[in-house]
Short mmCIF file of C-alpha atoms in Angstrom, two decimals:
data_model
loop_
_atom_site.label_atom_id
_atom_site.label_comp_id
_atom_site.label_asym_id
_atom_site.label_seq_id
_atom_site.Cartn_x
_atom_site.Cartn_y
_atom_site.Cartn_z
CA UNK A 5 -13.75 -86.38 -86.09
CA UNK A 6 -12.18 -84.68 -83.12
CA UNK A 7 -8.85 -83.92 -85.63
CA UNK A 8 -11.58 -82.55 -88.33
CA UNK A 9 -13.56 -79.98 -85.93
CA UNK A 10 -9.84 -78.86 -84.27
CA UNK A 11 -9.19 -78.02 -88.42
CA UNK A 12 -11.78 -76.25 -88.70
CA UNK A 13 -11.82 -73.92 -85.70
CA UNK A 14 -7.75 -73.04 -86.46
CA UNK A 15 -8.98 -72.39 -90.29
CA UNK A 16 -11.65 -70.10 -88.95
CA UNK A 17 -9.19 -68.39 -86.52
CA UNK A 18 -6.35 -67.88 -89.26
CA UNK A 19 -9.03 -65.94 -91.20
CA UNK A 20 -10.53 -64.03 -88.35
CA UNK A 21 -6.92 -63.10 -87.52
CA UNK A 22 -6.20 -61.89 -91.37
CA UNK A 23 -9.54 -60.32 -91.76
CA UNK A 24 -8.74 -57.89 -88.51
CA UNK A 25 -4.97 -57.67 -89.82
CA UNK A 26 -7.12 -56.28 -93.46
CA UNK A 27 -9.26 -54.00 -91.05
CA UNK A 28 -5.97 -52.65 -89.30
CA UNK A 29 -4.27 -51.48 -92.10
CA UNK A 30 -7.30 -49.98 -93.78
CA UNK A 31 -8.19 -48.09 -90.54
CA UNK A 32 -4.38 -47.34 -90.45
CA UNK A 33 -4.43 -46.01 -94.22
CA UNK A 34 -7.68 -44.02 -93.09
CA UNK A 35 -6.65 -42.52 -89.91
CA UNK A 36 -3.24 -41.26 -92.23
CA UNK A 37 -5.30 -39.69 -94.63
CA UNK A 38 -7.30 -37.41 -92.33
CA UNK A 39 -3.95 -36.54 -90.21
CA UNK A 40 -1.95 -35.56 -93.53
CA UNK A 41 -5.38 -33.77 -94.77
CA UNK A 42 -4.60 -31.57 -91.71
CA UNK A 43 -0.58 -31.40 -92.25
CA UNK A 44 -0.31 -33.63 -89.60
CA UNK A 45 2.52 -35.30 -91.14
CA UNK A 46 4.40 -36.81 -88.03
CA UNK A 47 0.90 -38.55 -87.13
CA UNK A 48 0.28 -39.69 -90.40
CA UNK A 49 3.57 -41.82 -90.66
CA UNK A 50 2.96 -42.84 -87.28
CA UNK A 51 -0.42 -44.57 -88.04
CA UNK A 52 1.04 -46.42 -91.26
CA UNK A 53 4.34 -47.51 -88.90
CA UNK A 54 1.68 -49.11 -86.66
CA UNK A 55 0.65 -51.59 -89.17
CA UNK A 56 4.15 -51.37 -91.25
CA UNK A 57 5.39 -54.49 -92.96
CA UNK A 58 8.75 -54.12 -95.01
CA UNK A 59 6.74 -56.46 -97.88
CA UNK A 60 4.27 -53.81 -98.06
CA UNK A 61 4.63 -52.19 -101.69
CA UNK A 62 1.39 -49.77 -100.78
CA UNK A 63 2.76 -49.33 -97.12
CA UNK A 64 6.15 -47.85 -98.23
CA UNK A 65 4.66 -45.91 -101.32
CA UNK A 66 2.71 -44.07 -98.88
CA UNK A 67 5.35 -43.64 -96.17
CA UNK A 68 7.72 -42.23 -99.19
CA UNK A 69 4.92 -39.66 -99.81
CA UNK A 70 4.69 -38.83 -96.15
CA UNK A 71 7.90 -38.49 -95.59
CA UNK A 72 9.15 -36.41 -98.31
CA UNK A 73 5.68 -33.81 -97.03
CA UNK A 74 7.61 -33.26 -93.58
CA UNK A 75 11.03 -32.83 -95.48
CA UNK A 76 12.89 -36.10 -94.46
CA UNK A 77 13.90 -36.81 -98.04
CA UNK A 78 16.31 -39.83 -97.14
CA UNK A 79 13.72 -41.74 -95.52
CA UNK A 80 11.36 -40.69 -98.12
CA UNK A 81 14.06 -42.23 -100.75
CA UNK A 82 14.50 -45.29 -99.17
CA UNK A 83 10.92 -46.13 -99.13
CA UNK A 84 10.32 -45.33 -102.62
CA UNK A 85 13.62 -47.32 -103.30
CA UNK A 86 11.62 -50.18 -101.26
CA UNK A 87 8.89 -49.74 -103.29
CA UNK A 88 10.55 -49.83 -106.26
CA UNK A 89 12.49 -53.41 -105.30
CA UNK A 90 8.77 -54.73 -104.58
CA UNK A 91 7.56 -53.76 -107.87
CA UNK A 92 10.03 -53.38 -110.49
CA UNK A 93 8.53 -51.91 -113.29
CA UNK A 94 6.02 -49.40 -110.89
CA UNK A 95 6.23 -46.14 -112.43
CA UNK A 96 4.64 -44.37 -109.75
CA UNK A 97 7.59 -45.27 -107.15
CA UNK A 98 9.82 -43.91 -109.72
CA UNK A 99 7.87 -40.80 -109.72
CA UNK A 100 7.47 -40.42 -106.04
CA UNK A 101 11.19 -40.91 -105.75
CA UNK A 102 11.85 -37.96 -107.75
CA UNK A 103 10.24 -36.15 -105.54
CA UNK A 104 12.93 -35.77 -102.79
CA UNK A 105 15.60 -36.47 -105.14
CA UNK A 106 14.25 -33.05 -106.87
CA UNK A 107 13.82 -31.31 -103.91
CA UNK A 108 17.97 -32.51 -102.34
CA UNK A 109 18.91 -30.90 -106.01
CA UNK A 110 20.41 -34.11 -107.00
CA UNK A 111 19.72 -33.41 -110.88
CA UNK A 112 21.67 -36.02 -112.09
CA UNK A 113 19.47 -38.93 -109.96
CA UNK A 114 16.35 -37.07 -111.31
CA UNK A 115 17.42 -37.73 -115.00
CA UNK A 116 18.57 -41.71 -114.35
CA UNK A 117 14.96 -41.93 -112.63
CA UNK A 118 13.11 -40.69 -115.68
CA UNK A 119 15.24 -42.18 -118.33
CA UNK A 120 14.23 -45.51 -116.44
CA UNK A 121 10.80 -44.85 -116.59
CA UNK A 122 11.05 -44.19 -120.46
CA UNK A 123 12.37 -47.80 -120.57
CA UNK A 124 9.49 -49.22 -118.93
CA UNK A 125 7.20 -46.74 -121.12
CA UNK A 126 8.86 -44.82 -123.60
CA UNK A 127 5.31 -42.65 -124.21
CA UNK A 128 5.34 -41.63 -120.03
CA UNK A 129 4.18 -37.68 -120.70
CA UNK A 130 5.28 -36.65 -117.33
CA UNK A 131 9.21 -38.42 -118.05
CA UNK A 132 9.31 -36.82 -121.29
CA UNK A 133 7.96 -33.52 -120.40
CA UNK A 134 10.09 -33.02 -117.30
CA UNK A 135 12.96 -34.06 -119.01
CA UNK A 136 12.57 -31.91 -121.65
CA UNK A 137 12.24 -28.90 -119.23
CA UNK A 138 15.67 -29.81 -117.31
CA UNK A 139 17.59 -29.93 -120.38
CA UNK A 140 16.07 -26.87 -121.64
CA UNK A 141 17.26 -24.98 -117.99
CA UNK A 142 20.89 -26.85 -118.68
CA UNK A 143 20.89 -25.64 -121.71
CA UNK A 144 20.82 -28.52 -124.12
CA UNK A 145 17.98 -27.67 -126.16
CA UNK A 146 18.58 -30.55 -128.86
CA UNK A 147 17.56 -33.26 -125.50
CA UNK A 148 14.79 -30.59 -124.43
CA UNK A 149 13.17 -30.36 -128.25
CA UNK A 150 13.35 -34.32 -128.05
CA UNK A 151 11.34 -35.09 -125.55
CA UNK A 152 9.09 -32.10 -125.25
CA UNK A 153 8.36 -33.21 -128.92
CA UNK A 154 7.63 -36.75 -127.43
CA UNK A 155 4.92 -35.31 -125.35
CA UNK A 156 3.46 -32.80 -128.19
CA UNK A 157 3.09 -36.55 -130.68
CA UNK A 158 0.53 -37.98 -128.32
CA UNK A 159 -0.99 -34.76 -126.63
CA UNK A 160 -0.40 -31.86 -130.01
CA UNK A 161 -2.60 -29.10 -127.93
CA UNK A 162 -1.10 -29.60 -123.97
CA UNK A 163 -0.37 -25.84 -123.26
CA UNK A 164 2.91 -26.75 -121.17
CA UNK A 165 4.71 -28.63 -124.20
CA UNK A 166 3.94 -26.36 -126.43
CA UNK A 167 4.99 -23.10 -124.60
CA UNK A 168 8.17 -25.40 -123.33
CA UNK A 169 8.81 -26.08 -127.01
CA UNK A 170 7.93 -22.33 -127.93
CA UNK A 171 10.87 -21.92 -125.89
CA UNK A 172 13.35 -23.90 -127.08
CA UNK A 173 12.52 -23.13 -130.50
CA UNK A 174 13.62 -19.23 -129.47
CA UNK A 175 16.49 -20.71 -128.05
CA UNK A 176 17.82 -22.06 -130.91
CA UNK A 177 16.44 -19.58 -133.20
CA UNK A 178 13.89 -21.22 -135.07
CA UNK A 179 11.34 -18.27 -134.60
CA UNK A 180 8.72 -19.47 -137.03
CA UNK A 181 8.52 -22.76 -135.63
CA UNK A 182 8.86 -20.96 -131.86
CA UNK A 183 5.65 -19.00 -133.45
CA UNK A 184 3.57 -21.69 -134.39
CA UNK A 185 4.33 -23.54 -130.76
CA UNK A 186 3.06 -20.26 -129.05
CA UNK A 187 0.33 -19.66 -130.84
CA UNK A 188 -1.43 -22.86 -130.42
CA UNK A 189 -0.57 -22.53 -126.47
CA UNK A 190 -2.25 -19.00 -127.23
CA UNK A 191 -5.29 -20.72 -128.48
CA UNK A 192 -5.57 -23.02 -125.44
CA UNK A 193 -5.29 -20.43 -123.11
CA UNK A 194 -5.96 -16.46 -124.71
CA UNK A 195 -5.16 -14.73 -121.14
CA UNK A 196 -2.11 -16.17 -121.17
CA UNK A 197 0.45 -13.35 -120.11
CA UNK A 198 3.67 -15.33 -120.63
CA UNK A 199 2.67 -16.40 -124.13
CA UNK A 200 1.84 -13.03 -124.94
CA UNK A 201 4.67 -11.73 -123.75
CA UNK A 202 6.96 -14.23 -125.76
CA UNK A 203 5.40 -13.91 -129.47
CA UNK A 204 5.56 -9.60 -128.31
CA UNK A 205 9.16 -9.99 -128.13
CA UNK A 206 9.85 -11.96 -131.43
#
């Protein structure tokens, strides 16, 4: 009897304990959002580092984030890196990754992390449309009208693909199909001064 009631009370203490550690890291997760909704970056890391566990796949997401907001983009990699080992096939920690990776001008990193994406989803718009935009700046507009086309099969009036496509179209001098890529961006968005100012100078 005595062994029974001692059972009991430890079972009820283990989930007191992991109800308050729940609480914790929710109030941590709070208290981060309202310093980084002030740019309090340096606080906001601080209050998910009070509750941090290495295991945490949402922990080190969000410390990537924060990190990469106050400009520490190797910390901000290695969490997303973290991230990534926790769950393999999360696109978003790929994503987030790319974020300091983009902004340390490591190009080459930024085209491995989206091609790996495209392996886990081959239809990822944001993969296919970014890619397509950094091999239109390098100049390899056969890659660019690839995977700008990718996005333009599932989404055929997305402003951005088209005009990207527009481009690369003029690039390789394909002017009526440039035309018809510009002119549907035109219909999404008449104001638009740089589509105007493209079909003006074909």
């Amino acid at each position: 009897m005595k062994n029974n009631i001692l059972t009991c009370m430890l079972l009820v203490l283990a989930t007191l304990c992991t109800q308050a550690q729940t609480t914790t890291e929710a109030d941590a997760f709070s208290n981060s959002y309202a310093h980084e909704s002030n740019k309090e970056y340096a606080a906001a890391i601080a209050d998910i580092n009070a509750v941090y566990s290495e295991g945490s796949y949402a922990q080190n997401l969000r410390l990537g984030w924060l990190y990469y907001m106050q400009g520490e983009y190797l910390k901000s990699q290695n969490h997303y890196k973290k991230a990534k080992t926790l769950s393999p096939t999360s696109v978003e920690a790929r994503i987030g990754y790319v974020y300091p990776t983009a902004a340390m001008e490591n190009w080459d990193d930024v085209i491995k992390t989206y091609l790996s994406i495209l392996e886990i989803d081959p239809r990822n718009t944001t993969a296919n449309y970014r890619l397509g935009y950094i091999y239109y700046v390098r100049k390899d507009f056969s890659q660019a009208s690839k995977y700008t086309a990718a996005v333009l099969a599932l989404y055929p009036f997305d402003y951005d693909a088209n005009v990207l496509l527009g481009r690369v179209m003029i690039a390789q001098g394909k002017i009526v199909e440039a035309k018809g890529y510009l002119q549907t961006a035109l219909l999404y968005s008449p104001s638009s001064k740089e589509v105007q100012e493209l079909l003006k100078n074909l």
